[in-house]
Amino acid sequence: MTDPAMRVSAFSEAGESAVFVTDQPDAEDLAVISDGLNRFNIQESGTDDRRPLAVLVRDPQTKRVVGGLTGRTSLGLMFVDLFYLPPELRGTGIGGEVLRRAEEESRRRGCRTGVLYTMKIQAPDFYLRHGWRVFGEIPAARPETNRVFMTKDLV
């Protein structure tokens, strides 16, 4: 087995730092990480079921997407990554319908549980009204931006 310190040393001897920080990663670089982790998960779990999930809301007149939910399903879990509705659609019931459809599709894909996080200033009460429960909260620099981690049994 190769000593990890020697491998790092070998990388840095190539003239450029082996580790760097960026706020503008290339799509190809992100794909290396995502695809590599996905291959590892498939190899270790024996399951290849990761799929994107999106429930979109279109403006009836323009047919343009104005909001919706994005996430993924994988290894029996539904992950909600992003959920946005413009202010004029909030409180109309559309958000509940978007969430219901995401949960329904996730059940069809074999998911048993949903997972998401939101912020105090976003929508924890919305999710609570739809059967989600809090399982953790992470403090942030300002209390109103604390991350609230939530889950829901889908079966």
Short mmCIF file of N, CA and C in Angstrom, two decimals:
data_model
loop_
_atom_site.label_atom_id
_atom_site.label_comp_id
_atom_site.label_asym_id
_atom_site.label_seq_id
_atom_site.Cartn_x
_atom_site.Cartn_y
_atom_site.Cartn_z
N MET A 1 0.85 -1.18 0.00
CA MET A 1 0.00 0.00 0.00
C MET A 1 0.89 1.24 0.00
N THR A 2 0.56 2.21 -0.82
CA THR A 2 1.34 3.43 -0.94
C THR A 2 1.04 4.38 0.21
N ASP A 3 2.09 4.96 0.77
CA ASP A 3 1.94 5.92 1.85
C ASP A 3 1.26 7.18 1.29
N PRO A 4 0.10 7.59 1.87
CA PRO A 4 -0.60 8.77 1.35
C PRO A 4 0.26 10.03 1.34
N ALA A 5 1.15 10.19 2.30
CA ALA A 5 2.02 11.37 2.33
C ALA A 5 2.93 11.40 1.12
N MET A 6 3.40 10.23 0.70
CA MET A 6 4.28 10.15 -0.48
C MET A 6 3.50 10.49 -1.74
N ARG A 7 2.24 10.07 -1.81
CA ARG A 7 1.44 10.38 -3.00
C ARG A 7 1.20 11.88 -3.11
N VAL A 8 0.88 12.55 -1.98
CA VAL A 8 0.67 14.00 -1.99
C VAL A 8 1.96 14.68 -2.39
N SER A 9 3.08 14.21 -1.86
CA SER A 9 4.38 14.78 -2.21
C SER A 9 4.64 14.65 -3.71
N ALA A 10 4.33 13.51 -4.26
CA ALA A 10 4.54 13.29 -5.70
C ALA A 10 3.68 14.25 -6.52
N PHE A 11 2.44 14.50 -6.09
CA PHE A 11 1.58 15.44 -6.79
C PHE A 11 2.16 16.84 -6.75
N SER A 12 2.62 17.28 -5.59
CA SER A 12 3.11 18.65 -5.46
C SER A 12 4.45 18.85 -6.18
N GLU A 13 5.21 17.79 -6.37
CA GLU A 13 6.47 17.91 -7.11
C GLU A 13 6.23 18.17 -8.59
N ALA A 14 5.02 17.94 -9.05
CA ALA A 14 4.70 18.18 -10.45
C ALA A 14 4.67 19.68 -10.77
N GLY A 15 4.83 20.54 -9.78
CA GLY A 15 4.93 21.97 -10.02
C GLY A 15 3.68 22.75 -9.69
N GLU A 16 2.57 22.10 -9.52
CA GLU A 16 1.32 22.79 -9.22
C GLU A 16 0.70 22.11 -8.02
N SER A 17 0.06 22.87 -7.18
CA SER A 17 -0.56 22.28 -5.99
C SER A 17 -1.59 21.23 -6.40
N ALA A 18 -1.58 20.12 -5.69
CA ALA A 18 -2.51 19.04 -5.98
C ALA A 18 -3.91 19.37 -5.49
N VAL A 19 -4.03 20.26 -4.53
CA VAL A 19 -5.31 20.61 -3.93
C VAL A 19 -5.53 22.10 -4.08
N PHE A 20 -6.69 22.50 -4.59
CA PHE A 20 -6.96 23.93 -4.71
C PHE A 20 -8.45 24.19 -4.53
N VAL A 21 -8.76 25.42 -4.20
CA VAL A 21 -10.13 25.86 -3.95
C VAL A 21 -10.56 26.76 -5.10
N THR A 22 -11.83 26.61 -5.52
CA THR A 22 -12.37 27.47 -6.56
C THR A 22 -13.85 27.70 -6.32
N ASP A 23 -14.34 28.81 -6.78
CA ASP A 23 -15.78 29.04 -6.75
C ASP A 23 -16.36 28.99 -8.17
N GLN A 24 -15.52 28.51 -9.11
CA GLN A 24 -15.96 28.37 -10.49
C GLN A 24 -15.47 27.03 -11.06
N PRO A 25 -15.95 25.92 -10.49
CA PRO A 25 -15.50 24.63 -11.02
C PRO A 25 -16.08 24.37 -12.41
N ASP A 26 -15.30 23.71 -13.23
CA ASP A 26 -15.77 23.32 -14.56
C ASP A 26 -16.79 22.20 -14.42
N ALA A 27 -17.75 22.15 -15.33
CA ALA A 27 -18.76 21.08 -15.32
C ALA A 27 -18.08 19.72 -15.41
N GLU A 28 -17.00 19.63 -16.19
CA GLU A 28 -16.28 18.36 -16.34
C GLU A 28 -15.64 17.94 -15.01
N ASP A 29 -15.13 18.91 -14.26
CA ASP A 29 -14.53 18.60 -12.96
C ASP A 29 -15.58 18.09 -11.98
N LEU A 30 -16.72 18.73 -11.98
CA LEU A 30 -17.81 18.29 -11.11
C LEU A 30 -18.27 16.89 -11.50
N ALA A 31 -18.29 16.62 -12.78
CA ALA A 31 -18.70 15.29 -13.26
C ALA A 31 -17.72 14.21 -12.81
N VAL A 32 -16.43 14.51 -12.76
CA VAL A 32 -15.44 13.54 -12.27
C VAL A 32 -15.80 13.11 -10.86
N ILE A 33 -16.13 14.08 -10.02
CA ILE A 33 -16.46 13.79 -8.62
C ILE A 33 -17.78 13.04 -8.52
N SER A 34 -18.80 13.56 -9.17
CA SER A 34 -20.13 12.95 -9.11
C SER A 34 -20.13 11.54 -9.69
N ASP A 35 -19.54 11.40 -10.87
CA ASP A 35 -19.52 10.09 -11.53
C ASP A 35 -18.67 9.09 -10.75
N GLY A 36 -17.55 9.56 -10.20
CA GLY A 36 -16.69 8.68 -9.41
C GLY A 36 -17.41 8.17 -8.17
N LEU A 37 -18.08 9.06 -7.46
CA LEU A 37 -18.82 8.64 -6.27
C LEU A 37 -19.97 7.71 -6.65
N ASN A 38 -20.65 8.01 -7.74
CA ASN A 38 -21.75 7.16 -8.19
C ASN A 38 -21.25 5.75 -8.52
N ARG A 39 -20.12 5.66 -9.23
CA ARG A 39 -19.55 4.33 -9.54
C ARG A 39 -19.19 3.58 -8.26
N PHE A 40 -18.60 4.27 -7.29
CA PHE A 40 -18.25 3.65 -6.02
C PHE A 40 -19.51 3.12 -5.33
N ASN A 41 -20.56 3.95 -5.26
CA ASN A 41 -21.79 3.54 -4.61
C ASN A 41 -22.42 2.33 -5.28
N ILE A 42 -22.39 2.29 -6.59
CA ILE A 42 -22.93 1.15 -7.33
C ILE A 42 -22.12 -0.10 -7.01
N GLN A 43 -20.80 0.04 -7.04
CA GLN A 43 -19.93 -1.09 -6.77
C GLN A 43 -20.16 -1.64 -5.36
N GLU A 44 -20.24 -0.76 -4.38
CA GLU A 44 -20.36 -1.18 -2.99
C GLU A 44 -21.77 -1.65 -2.62
N SER A 45 -22.81 -1.03 -3.22
CA SER A 45 -24.18 -1.38 -2.86
C SER A 45 -24.80 -2.43 -3.78
N GLY A 46 -24.23 -2.56 -4.98
CA GLY A 46 -24.81 -3.47 -5.96
C GLY A 46 -26.09 -2.93 -6.57
N THR A 47 -26.37 -1.65 -6.37
CA THR A 47 -27.61 -1.03 -6.87
C THR A 47 -27.26 0.18 -7.72
N ASP A 48 -27.88 0.25 -8.89
CA ASP A 48 -27.68 1.37 -9.80
C ASP A 48 -29.03 2.01 -10.09
N ASP A 49 -29.51 2.85 -9.16
CA ASP A 49 -30.84 3.43 -9.33
C ASP A 49 -30.87 4.95 -9.19
N ARG A 50 -29.72 5.60 -9.22
CA ARG A 50 -29.68 7.06 -9.06
C ARG A 50 -30.30 7.72 -10.29
N ARG A 51 -31.28 8.59 -10.04
CA ARG A 51 -31.95 9.31 -11.13
C ARG A 51 -32.28 10.72 -10.68
N PRO A 52 -32.15 11.68 -11.58
CA PRO A 52 -32.59 13.03 -11.27
C PRO A 52 -34.10 13.06 -11.06
N LEU A 53 -34.56 14.03 -10.32
CA LEU A 53 -35.99 14.22 -10.07
C LEU A 53 -36.29 15.70 -10.20
N ALA A 54 -37.29 16.03 -10.98
CA ALA A 54 -37.71 17.42 -11.11
C ALA A 54 -39.22 17.46 -11.27
N VAL A 55 -39.84 18.38 -10.56
CA VAL A 55 -41.26 18.67 -10.73
C VAL A 55 -41.31 20.16 -11.04
N LEU A 56 -41.71 20.48 -12.25
CA LEU A 56 -41.63 21.86 -12.74
C LEU A 56 -43.00 22.51 -12.78
N VAL A 57 -43.02 23.81 -12.56
CA VAL A 57 -44.24 24.61 -12.64
C VAL A 57 -44.08 25.56 -13.81
N ARG A 58 -45.01 25.47 -14.76
CA ARG A 58 -44.96 26.33 -15.95
C ARG A 58 -46.04 27.40 -15.89
N ASP A 59 -45.72 28.55 -16.39
CA ASP A 59 -46.70 29.61 -16.57
C ASP A 59 -47.65 29.16 -17.68
N PRO A 60 -48.97 29.15 -17.45
CA PRO A 60 -49.91 28.65 -18.47
C PRO A 60 -49.88 29.46 -19.77
N GLN A 61 -49.61 30.76 -19.69
CA GLN A 61 -49.59 31.58 -20.90
C GLN A 61 -48.28 31.45 -21.67
N THR A 62 -47.16 31.63 -20.98
CA THR A 62 -45.87 31.67 -21.67
C THR A 62 -45.24 30.29 -21.83
N LYS A 63 -45.71 29.32 -21.04
CA LYS A 63 -45.16 27.95 -21.02
C LYS A 63 -43.74 27.90 -20.48
N ARG A 64 -43.26 29.00 -19.90
CA ARG A 64 -41.92 29.03 -19.31
C ARG A 64 -41.98 28.50 -17.89
N VAL A 65 -40.93 27.81 -17.49
CA VAL A 65 -40.83 27.32 -16.13
C VAL A 65 -40.62 28.52 -15.20
N VAL A 66 -41.43 28.59 -14.14
CA VAL A 66 -41.33 29.69 -13.18
C VAL A 66 -40.89 29.21 -11.80
N GLY A 67 -40.83 27.90 -11.62
CA GLY A 67 -40.42 27.37 -10.33
C GLY A 67 -40.54 25.86 -10.32
N GLY A 68 -40.34 25.29 -9.14
CA GLY A 68 -40.48 23.86 -9.00
C GLY A 68 -39.47 23.28 -8.03
N LEU A 69 -39.32 21.98 -8.11
CA LEU A 69 -38.47 21.22 -7.20
C LEU A 69 -37.47 20.42 -8.01
N THR A 70 -36.23 20.38 -7.53
CA THR A 70 -35.22 19.51 -8.13
C THR A 70 -34.58 18.68 -7.04
N GLY A 71 -34.14 17.52 -7.43
CA GLY A 71 -33.48 16.63 -6.49
C GLY A 71 -33.06 15.36 -7.21
N ARG A 72 -33.09 14.26 -6.46
CA ARG A 72 -32.70 12.98 -7.04
C ARG A 72 -33.24 11.86 -6.16
N THR A 73 -33.28 10.69 -6.73
CA THR A 73 -33.58 9.49 -5.97
C THR A 73 -32.38 8.56 -6.10
N SER A 74 -32.07 7.89 -5.00
CA SER A 74 -30.90 7.01 -4.99
C SER A 74 -30.94 6.11 -3.77
N LEU A 75 -30.74 4.82 -4.01
CA LEU A 75 -30.60 3.84 -2.93
C LEU A 75 -31.73 3.93 -1.91
N GLY A 76 -32.95 4.09 -2.43
CA GLY A 76 -34.13 4.10 -1.57
C GLY A 76 -34.44 5.41 -0.90
N LEU A 77 -33.71 6.48 -1.25
CA LEU A 77 -33.96 7.79 -0.67
C LEU A 77 -34.33 8.81 -1.74
N MET A 78 -35.24 9.71 -1.39
CA MET A 78 -35.55 10.88 -2.21
C MET A 78 -34.83 12.05 -1.57
N PHE A 79 -34.01 12.75 -2.34
CA PHE A 79 -33.32 13.94 -1.87
C PHE A 79 -33.92 15.16 -2.56
N VAL A 80 -34.40 16.11 -1.78
CA VAL A 80 -34.85 17.38 -2.33
C VAL A 80 -33.66 18.32 -2.24
N ASP A 81 -33.20 18.81 -3.38
CA ASP A 81 -32.07 19.74 -3.40
C ASP A 81 -32.54 21.19 -3.40
N LEU A 82 -33.45 21.53 -4.29
CA LEU A 82 -33.92 22.91 -4.43
C LEU A 82 -35.43 22.92 -4.62
N PHE A 83 -36.09 23.90 -4.04
CA PHE A 83 -37.54 24.06 -4.21
C PHE A 83 -37.81 25.56 -4.18
N TYR A 84 -38.34 26.07 -5.27
CA TYR A 84 -38.60 27.50 -5.37
C TYR A 84 -39.93 27.74 -6.08
N LEU A 85 -40.71 28.66 -5.52
CA LEU A 85 -41.89 29.20 -6.20
C LEU A 85 -41.84 30.71 -6.09
N PRO A 86 -42.23 31.41 -7.15
CA PRO A 86 -42.26 32.88 -7.05
C PRO A 86 -43.31 33.30 -6.02
N PRO A 87 -43.13 34.46 -5.41
CA PRO A 87 -44.03 34.90 -4.33
C PRO A 87 -45.51 34.83 -4.67
N GLU A 88 -45.87 35.14 -5.89
CA GLU A 88 -47.30 35.17 -6.24
C GLU A 88 -47.94 33.77 -6.26
N LEU A 89 -47.12 32.71 -6.27
CA LEU A 89 -47.68 31.36 -6.26
C LEU A 89 -47.67 30.72 -4.87
N ARG A 90 -46.99 31.36 -3.93
CA ARG A 90 -46.93 30.80 -2.58
C ARG A 90 -48.29 30.95 -1.90
N GLY A 91 -48.70 29.93 -1.18
CA GLY A 91 -49.98 29.96 -0.49
C GLY A 91 -51.17 29.60 -1.36
N THR A 92 -50.91 29.19 -2.59
CA THR A 92 -52.01 28.85 -3.52
C THR A 92 -52.30 27.35 -3.57
N GLY A 93 -51.45 26.55 -2.94
CA GLY A 93 -51.61 25.09 -3.01
C GLY A 93 -50.71 24.44 -4.04
N ILE A 94 -50.10 25.24 -4.90
CA ILE A 94 -49.22 24.67 -5.93
C ILE A 94 -47.99 24.03 -5.29
N GLY A 95 -47.45 24.65 -4.25
CA GLY A 95 -46.28 24.08 -3.58
C GLY A 95 -46.57 22.70 -3.02
N GLY A 96 -47.72 22.54 -2.39
CA GLY A 96 -48.11 21.23 -1.86
C GLY A 96 -48.26 20.19 -2.96
N GLU A 97 -48.79 20.63 -4.10
CA GLU A 97 -48.94 19.72 -5.24
C GLU A 97 -47.58 19.31 -5.80
N VAL A 98 -46.66 20.24 -5.89
CA VAL A 98 -45.30 19.93 -6.36
C VAL A 98 -44.67 18.90 -5.42
N LEU A 99 -44.74 19.14 -4.14
CA LEU A 99 -44.15 18.22 -3.16
C LEU A 99 -44.82 16.85 -3.22
N ARG A 100 -46.14 16.83 -3.31
CA ARG A 100 -46.88 15.57 -3.39
C ARG A 100 -46.45 14.76 -4.62
N ARG A 101 -46.30 15.42 -5.74
CA ARG A 101 -45.89 14.71 -6.97
C ARG A 101 -44.47 14.18 -6.87
N ALA A 102 -43.58 14.95 -6.24
CA ALA A 102 -42.21 14.47 -6.05
C ALA A 102 -42.20 13.24 -5.16
N GLU A 103 -42.97 13.28 -4.08
CA GLU A 103 -43.05 12.13 -3.17
C GLU A 103 -43.66 10.92 -3.88
N GLU A 104 -44.70 11.15 -4.65
CA GLU A 104 -45.37 10.07 -5.39
C GLU A 104 -44.41 9.40 -6.37
N GLU A 105 -43.69 10.20 -7.14
CA GLU A 105 -42.73 9.66 -8.10
C GLU A 105 -41.61 8.91 -7.38
N SER A 106 -41.18 9.44 -6.26
CA SER A 106 -40.13 8.77 -5.49
C SER A 106 -40.60 7.41 -4.97
N ARG A 107 -41.85 7.33 -4.53
CA ARG A 107 -42.41 6.03 -4.12
C ARG A 107 -42.39 5.05 -5.30
N ARG A 108 -42.79 5.54 -6.47
CA ARG A 108 -42.79 4.67 -7.68
C ARG A 108 -41.38 4.14 -7.97
N ARG A 109 -40.38 4.94 -7.61
CA ARG A 109 -38.99 4.54 -7.84
C ARG A 109 -38.45 3.66 -6.70
N GLY A 110 -39.28 3.36 -5.73
CA GLY A 110 -38.87 2.48 -4.65
C GLY A 110 -38.30 3.16 -3.42
N CYS A 111 -38.45 4.48 -3.32
CA CYS A 111 -37.92 5.20 -2.17
C CYS A 111 -38.80 5.00 -0.95
N ARG A 112 -38.16 4.84 0.18
CA ARG A 112 -38.85 4.65 1.45
C ARG A 112 -38.85 5.91 2.30
N THR A 113 -37.90 6.82 2.02
CA THR A 113 -37.71 7.98 2.88
C THR A 113 -37.31 9.19 2.03
N GLY A 114 -37.75 10.37 2.46
CA GLY A 114 -37.33 11.61 1.84
C GLY A 114 -36.44 12.38 2.80
N VAL A 115 -35.49 13.14 2.24
CA VAL A 115 -34.55 13.93 3.03
C VAL A 115 -34.38 15.29 2.35
N LEU A 116 -34.32 16.33 3.16
CA LEU A 116 -34.07 17.67 2.64
C LEU A 116 -33.53 18.55 3.75
N TYR A 117 -33.01 19.69 3.35
CA TYR A 117 -32.76 20.72 4.35
C TYR A 117 -33.29 22.04 3.81
N THR A 118 -33.71 22.86 4.73
CA THR A 118 -34.21 24.18 4.42
C THR A 118 -33.60 25.13 5.43
N MET A 119 -33.91 26.40 5.33
CA MET A 119 -33.43 27.38 6.31
C MET A 119 -34.61 27.90 7.11
N LYS A 120 -34.32 28.42 8.28
CA LYS A 120 -35.37 29.01 9.13
C LYS A 120 -36.16 30.06 8.34
N ILE A 121 -35.47 30.84 7.49
CA ILE A 121 -36.14 31.90 6.72
C ILE A 121 -36.86 31.37 5.49
N GLN A 122 -36.72 30.09 5.22
CA GLN A 122 -37.35 29.52 4.03
C GLN A 122 -38.68 28.86 4.40
N ALA A 123 -38.71 27.54 4.49
CA ALA A 123 -40.02 26.89 4.53
C ALA A 123 -40.17 25.72 5.50
N PRO A 124 -39.55 25.75 6.69
CA PRO A 124 -39.75 24.59 7.56
C PRO A 124 -41.21 24.34 7.91
N ASP A 125 -41.98 25.40 8.11
CA ASP A 125 -43.40 25.21 8.46
C ASP A 125 -44.18 24.58 7.31
N PHE A 126 -43.85 24.94 6.09
CA PHE A 126 -44.49 24.33 4.91
C PHE A 126 -44.28 22.82 4.92
N TYR A 127 -43.05 22.40 5.12
CA TYR A 127 -42.76 20.97 5.13
C TYR A 127 -43.42 20.27 6.30
N LEU A 128 -43.43 20.90 7.47
CA LEU A 128 -44.10 20.30 8.64
C LEU A 128 -45.58 20.06 8.34
N ARG A 129 -46.24 21.02 7.69
CA ARG A 129 -47.66 20.86 7.33
C ARG A 129 -47.88 19.69 6.37
N HIS A 130 -46.82 19.30 5.66
CA HIS A 130 -46.94 18.21 4.68
C HIS A 130 -46.33 16.91 5.19
N GLY A 131 -46.22 16.78 6.51
CA GLY A 131 -45.83 15.52 7.10
C GLY A 131 -44.35 15.28 7.29
N TRP A 132 -43.54 16.26 6.99
CA TRP A 132 -42.10 16.13 7.21
C TRP A 132 -41.81 16.43 8.67
N ARG A 133 -40.70 15.90 9.19
CA ARG A 133 -40.32 16.17 10.58
C ARG A 133 -38.85 16.57 10.64
N VAL A 134 -38.53 17.38 11.62
CA VAL A 134 -37.17 17.86 11.82
C VAL A 134 -36.36 16.77 12.51
N PHE A 135 -35.15 16.53 11.99
CA PHE A 135 -34.26 15.60 12.69
C PHE A 135 -32.93 16.25 13.08
N GLY A 136 -32.78 17.52 12.75
CA GLY A 136 -31.57 18.21 13.16
C GLY A 136 -31.58 19.65 12.70
N GLU A 137 -30.78 20.46 13.38
CA GLU A 137 -30.61 21.85 12.99
C GLU A 137 -29.16 22.23 13.19
N ILE A 138 -28.59 22.89 12.20
CA ILE A 138 -27.20 23.32 12.25
C ILE A 138 -27.17 24.85 12.34
N PRO A 139 -26.54 25.38 13.38
CA PRO A 139 -26.47 26.84 13.52
C PRO A 139 -25.62 27.45 12.41
N ALA A 140 -26.02 28.63 11.99
CA ALA A 140 -25.28 29.39 10.98
C ALA A 140 -24.86 30.72 11.60
N ALA A 141 -24.24 31.56 10.80
CA ALA A 141 -23.76 32.85 11.30
C ALA A 141 -24.90 33.69 11.87
N ARG A 142 -26.06 33.60 11.26
CA ARG A 142 -27.25 34.31 11.74
C ARG A 142 -28.33 33.27 12.02
N PRO A 143 -29.01 33.34 13.15
CA PRO A 143 -29.99 32.30 13.51
C PRO A 143 -31.07 32.07 12.46
N GLU A 144 -31.48 33.11 11.76
CA GLU A 144 -32.53 32.94 10.76
C GLU A 144 -32.07 32.12 9.55
N THR A 145 -30.74 31.92 9.43
CA THR A 145 -30.24 31.10 8.33
C THR A 145 -29.77 29.72 8.80
N ASN A 146 -30.11 29.37 10.04
CA ASN A 146 -29.82 28.00 10.50
C ASN A 146 -30.40 27.00 9.52
N ARG A 147 -29.67 25.92 9.28
CA ARG A 147 -30.16 24.87 8.38
C ARG A 147 -30.99 23.89 9.20
N VAL A 148 -32.18 23.59 8.69
CA VAL A 148 -33.11 22.68 9.34
C VAL A 148 -33.19 21.43 8.47
N PHE A 149 -32.76 20.30 9.02
CA PHE A 149 -32.76 19.04 8.28
C PHE A 149 -34.05 18.29 8.59
N MET A 150 -34.69 17.80 7.52
CA MET A 150 -36.00 17.19 7.67
C MET A 150 -36.07 15.86 6.93
N THR A 151 -37.01 15.03 7.34
CA THR A 151 -37.21 13.73 6.71
C THR A 151 -38.69 13.39 6.72
N LYS A 152 -39.06 12.47 5.85
CA LYS A 152 -40.43 11.98 5.79
C LYS A 152 -40.43 10.53 5.35
N ASP A 153 -41.19 9.71 6.05
CA ASP A 153 -41.40 8.33 5.62
C ASP A 153 -42.32 8.35 4.42
N LEU A 154 -41.94 7.69 3.36
CA LEU A 154 -42.75 7.69 2.14
C LEU A 154 -43.58 6.43 1.99
N VAL A 155 -43.37 5.46 2.84
CA VAL A 155 -44.15 4.21 2.75
C VAL A 155 -45.20 4.15 3.84
#
